Amino acid sequence: MKMSDGVEWAAHTCILLSFLPEGRGLNAPTIAEYHDLPPAYMAKHLQALAKDGVITSIRGAGGGYRLSKSPAETTLWDITRAIEGGGQIFRCSEIRQNGPCGAPKKDCKRPCDIASAFLRAETAWRDHLKAVSLLDLIKAYQVNADPKRVADSHAWLEAKLRK
Amino acid sequence: MKMSDGVEWAAHTCILLSFLPEGRGLNAPTIAEYHDLPPAYMAKHLQALAKDGVITSIRGAGGGYRLSKSPAETTLWDITRAIEGGGQIFRCSEIRQNGPCGAPKKDCKRPCDIASAFLRAETAWRDHLKAVSLLDLIKAYQVNADPKRVADSHAWLEAKLRK
DNA sequence: GTAGATATACTCGGATACGAGATGTCCGAGTGCGAACGG
DNA sequence: CCGTTCGCACTCGGACATCTCGTATCCGAGTATATCTAC
């Protein structure tokens, strides 16, 4: 039970994209270079984010990716769901219906108590992720990161955009 | 990101084992038969539960598995951890240290804000699982399951023990 | 000099290999039970 | 008839295949830009 590394990549990418000037995009190879990640695989995750509406793709020369909504409207859950899919972590296979003492299907309209417990836990997990907006992450980054490094990042980004 | 089916199997198994008379054990093939599951694979999961101290193995003729603690002392988290391992779902690979603007290692003693957020969510998830004891599950089973089916199960179990 | 058409280079997008971890199975190690034997 | 010994059948335990899903990559589809030409 491991979450894809792509989720971490996507979250950092969203923070990076928030630094872009209005209307500009950043292309996949550049994003990958910024984090020193495999460009092709990074591209795949960006596609997933675009498909779910977290970011918007701009095709053609000078194109790239940009955030599709304001940082306050995007949550960590949105990013996670885009990469991992919205399915359940725990999936009940209804083994209570199996075996010599299995329950008939008609008695299994409600999820069993075990599934319910996992569902509740999972809901709590998702709610925590929904409570964290991209804006929160950006603010925390501004506060916690070394100011020099923040300036370096902006300078690097500007140089890339000039090209 | 999918949880192993073994967790569901293990949880149902623990409920079944709670029906055993004091001191008796139930062997792996019988447990598998009760839920109509692959005996060998079921055995593997039972070993994992035994290794983590959730259940105790009794070797030799007439042996099997029994709960090692009272149902009130065993939680859904204990069962989950035994099967899935206690590792994190989200694992930070510290990509903030990568690339042209990467942070030096000495500035990364605290987890980054993204990792922190996931960690908090995961803690909430685990806390929910820790709050559900096996006793809770047993009680809920007694209330929600068809009484006839409960009786059937006990009868089936007793017949197996007689053999 | 300016407007339009065209070619081009750059971008994303989905189809395609590869590998690790989960799934599933088997045979050997260890132990209690029961039969057999002797007293 | 009872106690002891020995063999055996039954049990768990870890080592061994198989398969799905996550990882990684590449080439084709589509678009904005820049150039070139004609007016």
mmCIF file of C-alpha atoms (C1' of nucleotides) in Angstrom:
data_model
loop_
_atom_site.group_PDB
_atom_site.id
_atom_site.type_symbol
_atom_site.label_atom_id
_atom_site.label_comp_id
_atom_site.label_asym_id
_atom_site.label_seq_id
_atom_site.Cartn_x
_atom_site.Cartn_y
_atom_site.Cartn_z
ATOM 1 C CA MET A 1 0.000 0.000 0.000
ATOM 2 C CA LYS A 2 2.144 2.821 -1.285
ATOM 3 C CA MET A 3 1.135 6.115 -2.831
ATOM 4 C CA SER A 4 2.685 6.939 -6.190
ATOM 5 C CA ASP A 5 5.694 9.252 -6.097
ATOM 6 C CA GLY A 6 3.815 11.237 -8.733
ATOM 7 C CA VAL A 7 1.634 12.790 -6.046
ATOM 8 C CA GLU A 8 4.638 14.425 -4.413
ATOM 9 C CA TRP A 9 5.899 15.555 -7.821
ATOM 10 C CA ALA A 10 2.504 17.006 -8.695
ATOM 11 C CA ALA A 11 2.196 18.938 -5.443
ATOM 12 C CA HIS A 12 5.626 20.530 -5.839
ATOM 13 C CA THR A 13 4.811 21.268 -9.470
ATOM 14 C CA CYS A 14 1.636 23.125 -8.512
ATOM 15 C CA ILE A 15 3.618 25.329 -6.158
ATOM 16 C CA LEU A 16 6.105 26.043 -8.926
ATOM 17 C CA LEU A 17 3.354 26.874 -11.403
ATOM 18 C CA SER A 18 1.868 29.353 -8.935
ATOM 19 C CA PHE A 19 4.965 31.517 -9.453
ATOM 20 C CA LEU A 20 4.203 31.994 -13.144
ATOM 21 C CA PRO A 21 3.009 35.379 -14.430
ATOM 22 C CA GLU A 22 -0.629 35.506 -15.524
ATOM 23 C CA GLY A 23 -1.304 33.715 -18.790
ATOM 24 C CA ARG A 24 2.105 32.102 -19.175
ATOM 25 C CA GLY A 25 2.736 28.353 -19.158
ATOM 26 C CA LEU A 26 5.732 26.174 -18.309
ATOM 27 C CA ASN A 27 6.529 23.122 -20.413
ATOM 28 C CA ALA A 28 7.035 19.604 -19.112
ATOM 29 C CA PRO A 29 10.799 19.276 -19.684
ATOM 30 C CA THR A 30 11.442 22.505 -17.786
ATOM 31 C CA ILE A 31 9.275 21.419 -14.861
ATOM 32 C CA ALA A 32 11.130 18.114 -14.769
ATOM 33 C CA GLU A 33 14.473 19.902 -14.894
ATOM 34 C CA TYR A 34 13.542 22.112 -11.947
ATOM 35 C CA HIS A 35 13.068 19.036 -9.743
ATOM 36 C CA ASP A 36 15.604 16.843 -11.557
ATOM 37 C CA LEU A 37 13.028 14.205 -12.496
ATOM 38 C CA PRO A 38 12.550 11.952 -15.574
ATOM 39 C CA PRO A 39 10.967 14.300 -18.177
ATOM 40 C CA ALA A 40 8.803 11.682 -19.891
ATOM 41 C CA TYR A 41 7.354 10.343 -16.668
ATOM 42 C CA MET A 42 6.818 13.823 -15.296
ATOM 43 C CA ALA A 43 4.889 14.562 -18.512
ATOM 44 C CA LYS A 44 2.589 11.634 -17.845
ATOM 45 C CA HIS A 45 1.663 12.945 -14.424
ATOM 46 C CA LEU A 46 1.099 16.429 -15.825
ATOM 47 C CA GLN A 47 -1.327 14.916 -18.301
ATOM 48 C CA ALA A 48 -3.201 13.305 -15.422
ATOM 49 C CA LEU A 49 -3.406 16.657 -13.632
ATOM 50 C CA ALA A 50 -4.652 18.310 -16.820
ATOM 51 C CA LYS A 51 -7.250 15.602 -17.396
ATOM 52 C CA ASP A 52 -8.700 16.238 -13.945
ATOM 53 C CA GLY A 53 -8.768 19.988 -14.454
ATOM 54 C CA VAL A 54 -6.142 20.855 -11.857
ATOM 55 C CA ILE A 55 -3.886 22.412 -14.484
ATOM 56 C CA THR A 56 -4.537 23.546 -18.065
ATOM 57 C CA SER A 57 -2.405 22.637 -21.038
ATOM 58 C CA ILE A 58 -1.380 25.156 -23.691
ATOM 59 C CA ARG A 59 -0.302 23.500 -26.906
ATOM 60 C CA GLY A 60 2.035 24.785 -29.553
ATOM 61 C CA ALA A 61 5.184 26.854 -29.446
ATOM 62 C CA GLY A 62 5.618 28.806 -26.217
ATOM 63 C CA GLY A 63 2.954 26.687 -24.578
ATOM 64 C CA GLY A 64 3.125 24.530 -21.467
ATOM 65 C CA TYR A 65 1.054 24.050 -18.329
ATOM 66 C CA ARG A 66 -0.511 26.561 -15.982
ATOM 67 C CA LEU A 67 -2.852 26.320 -12.980
ATOM 68 C CA SER A 68 -6.474 26.283 -14.092
ATOM 69 C CA LYS A 69 -7.909 27.622 -10.843
ATOM 70 C CA SER A 70 -6.741 30.022 -8.167
ATOM 71 C CA PRO A 71 -4.542 28.349 -5.516
ATOM 72 C CA ALA A 72 -7.267 28.848 -2.916
ATOM 73 C CA GLU A 73 -9.653 26.714 -4.965
ATOM 74 C CA THR A 74 -7.305 23.769 -5.430
ATOM 75 C CA THR A 75 -6.812 21.314 -2.582
ATOM 76 C CA LEU A 76 -4.262 18.634 -1.855
ATOM 77 C CA TRP A 77 -7.055 16.132 -2.365
ATOM 78 C CA ASP A 78 -7.659 17.400 -5.912
ATOM 79 C CA ILE A 79 -3.993 16.785 -6.705
ATOM 80 C CA THR A 80 -3.972 13.375 -5.054
ATOM 81 C CA ARG A 81 -7.146 12.272 -6.818
ATOM 82 C CA ALA A 82 -5.806 13.382 -10.192
ATOM 83 C CA ILE A 83 -2.745 11.145 -9.830
ATOM 84 C CA GLU A 84 -4.048 8.226 -7.794
ATOM 85 C CA GLY A 85 -7.635 8.155 -8.943
ATOM 86 C CA GLY A 86 -10.607 8.638 -6.665
ATOM 87 C CA GLY A 87 -11.124 4.977 -5.791
ATOM 88 C CA GLN A 88 -11.204 3.518 -2.287
ATOM 89 C CA ILE A 89 -7.983 2.388 -0.603
ATOM 90 C CA PHE A 90 -9.847 -0.410 1.152
ATOM 91 C CA ARG A 91 -12.100 -2.327 -1.209
ATOM 92 C CA CYS A 92 -14.545 -4.777 0.297
ATOM 93 C CA SER A 93 -14.774 -8.000 -1.670
ATOM 94 C CA GLU A 94 -17.817 -9.151 0.290
ATOM 95 C CA ILE A 95 -16.316 -12.369 1.565
ATOM 96 C CA ARG A 96 -19.172 -12.486 4.069
ATOM 97 C CA GLN A 97 -21.177 -13.872 1.164
ATOM 98 C CA ASN A 98 -18.698 -16.715 0.637
ATOM 99 C CA GLY A 99 -18.335 -20.147 2.165
ATOM 100 C CA PRO A 100 -20.716 -22.589 3.853
ATOM 101 C CA CYS A 101 -22.227 -19.903 6.097
ATOM 102 C CA GLY A 102 -22.206 -17.076 3.572
ATOM 103 C CA ALA A 103 -24.899 -14.429 3.793
ATOM 104 C CA PRO A 104 -27.342 -14.229 0.850
ATOM 105 C CA LYS A 105 -26.850 -11.236 -1.391
ATOM 106 C CA LYS A 106 -30.152 -9.637 -0.452
ATOM 107 C CA ASP A 107 -28.932 -9.247 3.141
ATOM 108 C CA CYS A 108 -25.855 -7.355 2.008
ATOM 109 C CA LYS A 109 -27.268 -4.075 0.814
ATOM 110 C CA ARG A 110 -25.431 -2.156 3.518
ATOM 111 C CA PRO A 111 -21.635 -2.424 3.739
ATOM 112 C CA CYS A 112 -20.402 -4.739 6.474
ATOM 113 C CA ASP A 113 -19.075 -3.277 9.706
ATOM 114 C CA ILE A 114 -15.470 -3.829 8.764
ATOM 115 C CA ALA A 115 -15.895 -1.998 5.477
ATOM 116 C CA SER A 116 -17.767 0.788 7.268
ATOM 117 C CA ALA A 117 -14.930 1.289 9.721
ATOM 118 C CA PHE A 118 -12.356 1.528 6.942
ATOM 119 C CA LEU A 119 -14.629 3.841 5.008
ATOM 120 C CA ARG A 120 -14.929 6.192 7.959
ATOM 121 C CA ALA A 121 -11.154 6.252 8.442
ATOM 122 C CA GLU A 122 -10.662 6.917 4.762
ATOM 123 C CA THR A 123 -13.186 9.739 4.798
ATOM 124 C CA ALA A 124 -11.282 11.365 7.659
ATOM 125 C CA TRP A 125 -8.087 11.067 5.616
ATOM 126 C CA ARG A 126 -9.660 12.644 2.553
ATOM 127 C CA ASP A 127 -11.213 15.429 4.638
ATOM 128 C CA HIS A 128 -7.779 16.350 5.960
ATOM 129 C CA LEU A 129 -6.445 16.555 2.410
ATOM 130 C CA LYS A 130 -9.439 18.604 1.301
ATOM 131 C CA ALA A 131 -8.765 21.037 4.138
ATOM 132 C CA VAL A 132 -5.313 21.894 2.785
ATOM 133 C CA SER A 133 -5.443 24.290 -0.161
ATOM 134 C CA LEU A 134 -2.629 24.981 -2.560
ATOM 135 C CA LEU A 135 -2.631 28.510 -1.156
ATOM 136 C CA ASP A 136 -1.820 27.104 2.293
ATOM 137 C CA LEU A 137 1.120 25.207 0.857
ATOM 138 C CA ILE A 138 2.420 28.275 -0.979
ATOM 139 C CA LYS A 139 2.176 30.412 2.159
ATOM 140 C CA ALA A 140 3.975 27.786 4.215
ATOM 141 C CA TYR A 141 6.661 27.542 1.562
ATOM 142 C CA GLN A 142 7.208 31.320 1.626
ATOM 143 C CA VAL A 143 7.547 31.227 5.409
ATOM 144 C CA ASN A 144 9.644 28.087 5.852
ATOM 145 C CA ALA A 145 11.963 28.067 2.870
ATOM 146 C CA ASP A 146 15.247 29.933 2.869
ATOM 147 C CA PRO A 147 14.543 33.386 1.336
ATOM 148 C CA LYS A 148 17.643 33.150 -0.820
ATOM 149 C CA ARG A 149 16.428 29.911 -2.303
ATOM 150 C CA VAL A 150 13.007 31.402 -3.036
ATOM 151 C CA ALA A 151 14.696 34.294 -4.861
ATOM 152 C CA ASP A 152 16.898 31.845 -6.772
ATOM 153 C CA SER A 153 13.844 29.911 -7.893
ATOM 154 C CA HIS A 154 12.076 33.001 -9.160
ATOM 155 C CA ALA A 155 15.213 34.127 -10.988
ATOM 156 C CA TRP A 156 15.683 30.712 -12.578
ATOM 157 C CA LEU A 157 12.052 30.667 -13.651
ATOM 158 C CA GLU A 158 12.280 34.149 -15.175
ATOM 159 C CA ALA A 159 15.366 33.152 -17.145
ATOM 160 C CA LYS A 160 13.517 30.148 -18.533
ATOM 161 C CA LEU A 161 10.542 32.297 -19.551
ATOM 162 C CA ARG A 162 12.785 34.791 -21.367
ATOM 163 C CA LYS A 163 14.146 32.115 -23.642
ATOM 164 C CA MET B 1 -2.773 2.772 -4.081
ATOM 165 C CA LYS B 2 -4.741 -0.250 -3.007
ATOM 166 C CA MET B 3 -4.824 -2.052 0.279
ATOM 167 C CA SER B 4 -4.185 -5.785 0.195
ATOM 168 C CA ASP B 5 -7.281 -7.982 0.249
ATOM 169 C CA GLY B 6 -5.524 -9.815 3.057
ATOM 170 C CA VAL B 7 -6.563 -7.084 5.489
ATOM 171 C CA GLU B 8 -10.224 -7.827 4.912
ATOM 172 C CA TRP B 9 -9.540 -11.554 5.217
ATOM 173 C CA ALA B 10 -7.622 -11.027 8.451
ATOM 174 C CA ALA B 11 -10.372 -8.915 10.015
ATOM 175 C CA HIS B 12 -13.069 -11.478 9.245
ATOM 176 C CA THR B 13 -10.767 -14.203 10.510
ATOM 177 C CA CYS B 14 -10.307 -12.464 13.851
ATOM 178 C CA ILE B 15 -14.065 -12.319 14.308
ATOM 179 C CA LEU B 16 -14.307 -16.013 13.512
ATOM 180 C CA LEU B 17 -11.526 -16.869 15.959
ATOM 181 C CA SER B 18 -13.345 -14.980 18.701
ATOM 182 C CA PHE B 19 -16.044 -17.658 18.597
ATOM 183 C CA LEU B 20 -13.591 -20.384 19.625
ATOM 184 C CA PRO B 21 -13.801 -21.898 23.117
ATOM 185 C CA GLU B 22 -10.941 -20.986 25.446
ATOM 186 C CA GLY B 23 -7.654 -22.658 24.588
ATOM 187 C CA ARG B 24 -8.735 -24.151 21.275
ATOM 188 C CA GLY B 25 -7.237 -23.242 17.893
ATOM 189 C CA LEU B 26 -8.490 -23.358 14.314
ATOM 190 C CA ASN B 27 -6.192 -24.429 11.512
ATOM 191 C CA ALA B 28 -5.511 -22.477 8.348
ATOM 192 C CA PRO B 29 -7.357 -24.738 5.834
ATOM 193 C CA THR B 30 -10.525 -24.601 7.936
ATOM 194 C CA ILE B 31 -10.377 -20.812 8.226
ATOM 195 C CA ALA B 32 -9.915 -20.595 4.461
ATOM 196 C CA GLU B 33 -12.819 -22.960 3.889
ATOM 197 C CA TYR B 34 -15.122 -20.863 6.066
ATOM 198 C CA HIS B 35 -14.593 -17.850 3.792
ATOM 199 C CA ASP B 36 -13.970 -19.860 0.607
ATOM 200 C CA LEU B 37 -10.474 -18.442 0.108
ATOM 201 C CA PRO B 38 -7.194 -19.904 -1.256
ATOM 202 C CA PRO B 39 -5.864 -21.969 1.701
ATOM 203 C CA ALA B 40 -2.182 -21.395 0.998
ATOM 204 C CA TYR B 41 -2.516 -17.656 0.646
ATOM 205 C CA MET B 42 -4.750 -17.431 3.683
ATOM 206 C CA ALA B 43 -2.021 -19.265 5.592
ATOM 207 C CA LYS B 44 0.488 -16.635 4.556
ATOM 208 C CA HIS B 45 -1.628 -13.850 6.004
ATOM 209 C CA LEU B 46 -2.205 -15.814 9.200
ATOM 210 C CA GLN B 47 1.546 -16.084 9.574
ATOM 211 C CA ALA B 48 1.809 -12.320 9.283
ATOM 212 C CA LEU B 49 -0.828 -11.878 11.987
ATOM 213 C CA ALA B 50 1.014 -14.351 14.215
ATOM 214 C CA LYS B 51 4.336 -12.611 13.657
ATOM 215 C CA ASP B 52 2.854 -9.317 14.850
ATOM 216 C CA GLY B 53 1.297 -10.921 17.911
ATOM 217 C CA VAL B 54 -2.334 -10.474 16.885
ATOM 218 C CA ILE B 55 -2.926 -14.216 16.912
ATOM 219 C CA THR B 56 -0.955 -17.124 18.367
ATOM 220 C CA SER B 57 -0.038 -20.280 16.519
ATOM 221 C CA ILE B 58 -0.340 -23.724 18.047
ATOM 222 C CA ARG B 59 1.776 -26.271 16.234
ATOM 223 C CA GLY B 60 1.291 -30.001 15.992
ATOM 224 C CA ALA B 61 -1.766 -32.195 15.662
ATOM 225 C CA GLY B 62 -4.974 -30.498 16.781
ATOM 226 C CA GLY B 63 -3.245 -27.127 16.674
ATOM 227 C CA GLY B 64 -4.130 -24.017 14.721
ATOM 228 C CA TYR B 65 -4.508 -20.314 15.447
ATOM 229 C CA ARG B 66 -6.218 -18.486 18.274
ATOM 230 C CA LEU B 67 -6.444 -14.835 19.335
ATOM 231 C CA SER B 68 -3.527 -13.883 21.539
ATOM 232 C CA LYS B 69 -5.261 -10.996 23.303
ATOM 233 C CA SER B 70 -8.804 -10.245 24.377
ATOM 234 C CA PRO B 71 -10.922 -8.687 21.580
ATOM 235 C CA ALA B 72 -11.043 -5.399 23.490
ATOM 236 C CA GLU B 73 -7.272 -5.126 23.335
ATOM 237 C CA THR B 74 -6.941 -5.717 19.591
ATOM 238 C CA THR B 75 -7.701 -2.871 17.187
ATOM 239 C CA LEU B 76 -8.366 -2.693 13.485
ATOM 240 C CA TRP B 77 -5.055 -0.873 13.177
ATOM 241 C CA ASP B 78 -3.202 -3.816 14.733
ATOM 242 C CA ILE B 79 -4.688 -6.088 12.091
ATOM 243 C CA THR B 80 -3.966 -3.660 9.258
ATOM 244 C CA ARG B 81 -0.390 -3.109 10.386
ATOM 245 C CA ALA B 82 0.246 -6.844 10.632
ATOM 246 C CA ILE B 83 -0.737 -7.358 6.988
ATOM 247 C CA GLU B 84 0.324 -4.109 5.331
ATOM 248 C CA GLY B 85 3.267 -3.203 7.515
ATOM 249 C CA GLY B 86 3.509 -0.045 9.554
ATOM 250 C CA GLY B 87 5.151 2.109 6.866
ATOM 251 C CA GLN B 88 3.849 5.412 5.583
ATOM 252 C CA ILE B 89 1.398 5.523 2.666
ATOM 253 C CA PHE B 90 2.911 8.784 1.460
ATOM 254 C CA ARG B 91 6.698 8.660 1.388
ATOM 255 C CA CYS B 92 8.537 11.916 0.837
ATOM 256 C CA SER B 93 11.497 11.513 -1.491
ATOM 257 C CA GLU B 94 12.797 15.010 -0.687
ATOM 258 C CA ILE B 95 12.716 16.339 -4.223
ATOM 259 C CA ARG B 96 13.033 19.816 -2.721
ATOM 260 C CA GLN B 97 16.734 18.956 -2.471
ATOM 261 C CA ASN B 98 16.938 18.235 -6.216
ATOM 262 C CA GLY B 99 17.516 20.412 -9.240
ATOM 263 C CA PRO B 100 19.201 23.747 -9.854
ATOM 264 C CA CYS B 101 17.442 25.434 -6.938
ATOM 265 C CA GLY B 102 17.533 22.476 -4.542
ATOM 266 C CA ALA B 103 17.747 23.140 -0.822
ATOM 267 C CA PRO B 104 20.905 21.949 0.943
ATOM 268 C CA LYS B 105 20.449 18.921 3.164
ATOM 269 C CA LYS B 106 21.131 20.833 6.374
ATOM 270 C CA ASP B 107 18.012 22.948 5.767
ATOM 271 C CA CYS B 108 15.829 19.864 5.476
ATOM 272 C CA LYS B 109 15.783 18.533 9.009
ATOM 273 C CA ARG B 110 12.056 19.112 9.320
ATOM 274 C CA PRO B 111 9.691 17.462 6.819
ATOM 275 C CA CYS B 112 8.444 19.780 4.085
ATOM 276 C CA ASP B 113 4.932 21.213 4.291
ATOM 277 C CA ILE B 114 3.552 18.819 1.730
ATOM 278 C CA ALA B 115 4.871 15.812 3.618
ATOM 279 C CA SER B 116 3.551 17.276 6.873
ATOM 280 C CA ALA B 117 0.060 17.626 5.454
ATOM 281 C CA PHE B 118 0.018 14.041 4.240
ATOM 282 C CA LEU B 119 1.439 12.894 7.548
ATOM 283 C CA ARG B 120 -1.358 14.615 9.463
ATOM 284 C CA ALA B 121 -3.999 13.075 7.222
ATOM 285 C CA GLU B 122 -2.443 9.670 7.634
ATOM 286 C CA THR B 123 -2.312 10.048 11.407
ATOM 287 C CA ALA B 124 -6.032 10.828 11.421
ATOM 288 C CA TRP B 125 -6.640 7.700 9.356
ATOM 289 C CA ARG B 126 -4.629 5.530 11.709
ATOM 290 C CA ASP B 127 -6.320 7.045 14.767
ATOM 291 C CA HIS B 128 -9.704 6.078 13.370
ATOM 292 C CA LEU B 129 -8.513 2.508 12.922
ATOM 293 C CA LYS B 130 -7.015 2.444 16.410
ATOM 294 C CA ALA B 131 -10.362 3.565 17.801
ATOM 295 C CA VAL B 132 -12.133 0.466 16.475
ATOM 296 C CA SER B 133 -11.509 -2.613 18.617
ATOM 297 C CA LEU B 134 -12.175 -6.166 17.600
ATOM 298 C CA LEU B 135 -14.783 -6.219 20.344
ATOM 299 C CA ASP B 136 -16.648 -3.402 18.560
ATOM 300 C CA LEU B 137 -16.656 -5.419 15.355
ATOM 301 C CA ILE B 138 -17.907 -8.534 17.118
ATOM 302 C CA LYS B 139 -20.710 -6.620 18.801
ATOM 303 C CA ALA B 140 -21.736 -5.019 15.532
ATOM 304 C CA TYR B 141 -21.683 -8.409 13.853
ATOM 305 C CA GLN B 142 -23.966 -9.869 16.510
ATOM 306 C CA VAL B 143 -26.407 -7.000 16.044
ATOM 307 C CA ASN B 144 -26.392 -6.676 12.265
ATOM 308 C CA ALA B 145 -26.021 -10.230 10.996
ATOM 309 C CA ASP B 146 -29.001 -12.489 10.507
ATOM 310 C CA PRO B 147 -29.402 -14.509 13.785
ATOM 311 C CA LYS B 148 -29.927 -17.703 11.834
ATOM 312 C CA ARG B 149 -26.618 -17.202 10.055
ATOM 313 C CA VAL B 150 -24.816 -16.558 13.346
ATOM 314 C CA ALA B 151 -26.220 -19.811 14.722
ATOM 315 C CA ASP B 152 -25.202 -21.634 11.548
ATOM 316 C CA SER B 153 -21.666 -20.361 11.890
ATOM 317 C CA HIS B 154 -21.367 -21.508 15.478
ATOM 318 C CA ALA B 155 -22.782 -24.917 14.589
ATOM 319 C CA TRP B 156 -20.398 -25.278 11.655
ATOM 320 C CA LEU B 157 -17.476 -24.309 13.864
ATOM 321 C CA GLU B 158 -18.455 -26.781 16.569
ATOM 322 C CA ALA B 159 -18.705 -29.598 14.040
ATOM 323 C CA LYS B 160 -15.206 -28.784 12.816
ATOM 324 C CA LEU B 161 -13.836 -28.795 16.367
ATOM 325 C CA ARG B 162 -15.400 -32.171 17.099
ATOM 326 C CA LYS B 163 -13.516 -33.835 14.297
ATOM 327 C "C1'" DG C 1 5.785 48.747 -45.375
ATOM 328 C "C1'" DT C 2 2.021 45.606 -44.525
ATOM 329 C "C1'" DA C 3 -1.080 41.660 -44.808
ATOM 330 C "C1'" DG C 4 -1.662 36.942 -45.811
ATOM 331 C "C1'" DA C 5 -0.267 32.220 -46.675
ATOM 332 C "C1'" DT C 6 2.818 28.740 -45.644
ATOM 333 C "C1'" DA C 7 6.342 26.106 -43.512
ATOM 334 C "C1'" DT C 8 8.381 24.945 -39.314
ATOM 335 C "C1'" DA C 9 9.574 24.070 -34.793
ATOM 336 C "C1'" DC C 10 7.685 23.335 -30.546
ATOM 337 C "C1'" DT C 11 4.129 21.562 -27.532
ATOM 338 C "C1'" DC C 12 0.988 18.077 -25.571
ATOM 339 C "C1'" DG C 13 -1.305 13.279 -25.879
ATOM 340 C "C1'" DG C 14 -1.865 8.526 -25.979
ATOM 341 C "C1'" DA C 15 0.066 3.927 -27.185
ATOM 342 C "C1'" DT C 16 3.895 1.110 -25.880
ATOM 343 C "C1'" DA C 17 7.941 -1.590 -22.950
ATOM 344 C "C1'" DC C 18 9.838 -2.656 -18.386
ATOM 345 C "C1'" DG C 19 10.186 -3.764 -13.417
ATOM 346 C "C1'" DA C 20 8.838 -4.079 -8.543
ATOM 347 C "C1'" DG C 21 5.621 -5.519 -5.379
ATOM 348 C "C1'" DA C 22 1.404 -8.019 -4.467
ATOM 349 C "C1'" DT C 23 -0.724 -12.493 -5.251
ATOM 350 C "C1'" DG C 24 -0.697 -17.322 -5.088
ATOM 351 C "C1'" DT C 25 1.602 -22.048 -4.284
ATOM 352 C "C1'" DC C 26 4.546 -25.541 -2.604
ATOM 353 C "C1'" DC C 27 7.530 -28.438 0.279
ATOM 354 C "C1'" DG C 28 10.359 -28.885 4.522
ATOM 355 C "C1'" DA C 29 10.723 -28.217 9.890
ATOM 356 C "C1'" DG C 30 8.590 -28.931 14.161
ATOM 357 C "C1'" DT C 31 5.230 -30.938 17.562
ATOM 358 C "C1'" DG C 32 1.416 -33.259 19.883
ATOM 359 C "C1'" DC C 33 -1.210 -37.519 19.663
ATOM 360 C "C1'" DG C 34 -2.002 -42.296 19.640
ATOM 361 C "C1'" DA C 35 -0.713 -46.934 18.914
ATOM 362 C "C1'" DA C 36 2.180 -50.550 20.301
ATOM 363 C "C1'" DC C 37 4.810 -52.873 23.520
ATOM 364 C "C1'" DG C 38 6.676 -54.320 27.822
ATOM 365 C "C1'" DG C 39 6.147 -54.700 32.692
ATOM 366 C "C1'" DC D 1 -4.336 -53.157 33.337
ATOM 367 C "C1'" DC D 2 -1.044 -49.246 33.292
ATOM 368 C "C1'" DG D 3 3.144 -46.613 32.012
ATOM 369 C "C1'" DT D 4 6.571 -45.679 28.655
ATOM 370 C "C1'" DT D 5 8.439 -45.369 24.163
ATOM 371 C "C1'" DC D 6 8.328 -44.728 19.517
ATOM 372 C "C1'" DG D 7 6.422 -43.608 15.054
ATOM 373 C "C1'" DC D 8 3.339 -40.929 12.537
ATOM 374 C "C1'" DA D 9 0.155 -37.707 11.001
ATOM 375 C "C1'" DC D 10 -0.897 -33.097 11.433
ATOM 376 C "C1'" DT D 11 0.425 -28.325 11.939
ATOM 377 C "C1'" DC D 12 2.942 -24.114 10.993
ATOM 378 C "C1'" DG D 13 6.928 -21.629 8.602
ATOM 379 C "C1'" DG D 14 9.539 -19.856 5.080
ATOM 380 C "C1'" DA D 15 11.298 -20.379 0.240
ATOM 381 C "C1'" DC D 16 9.637 -20.374 -4.544
ATOM 382 C "C1'" DA D 17 6.561 -19.026 -9.172
ATOM 383 C "C1'" DT D 18 3.103 -15.904 -11.361
ATOM 384 C "C1'" DC D 19 0.655 -11.717 -12.334
ATOM 385 C "C1'" DT D 20 -1.059 -7.176 -11.879
ATOM 386 C "C1'" DC D 21 -0.071 -2.387 -11.313
ATOM 387 C "C1'" DG D 22 3.177 1.390 -11.002
ATOM 388 C "C1'" DT D 23 7.317 3.138 -13.494
ATOM 389 C "C1'" DA D 24 9.450 4.797 -17.512
ATOM 390 C "C1'" DT D 25 9.772 5.876 -22.484
ATOM 391 C "C1'" DC D 26 8.837 7.035 -27.217
ATOM 392 C "C1'" DC D 27 6.644 8.694 -31.394
ATOM 393 C "C1'" DG D 28 2.545 10.806 -33.590
ATOM 394 C "C1'" DA D 29 -1.245 14.740 -33.432
ATOM 395 C "C1'" DG D 30 -2.011 19.516 -33.014
ATOM 396 C "C1'" DT D 31 -0.930 24.575 -32.662
ATOM 397 C "C1'" DA D 32 1.309 29.196 -32.307
ATOM 398 C "C1'" DT D 33 5.012 31.516 -34.262
ATOM 399 C "C1'" DA D 34 8.087 33.275 -37.585
ATOM 400 C "C1'" DT D 35 9.390 33.643 -42.191
ATOM 401 C "C1'" DC D 36 8.623 34.546 -46.878
ATOM 402 C "C1'" DT D 37 6.120 36.452 -50.611
ATOM 403 C "C1'" DA D 38 3.027 39.378 -52.984
ATOM 404 C "C1'" DC D 39 0.766 43.683 -53.139
#
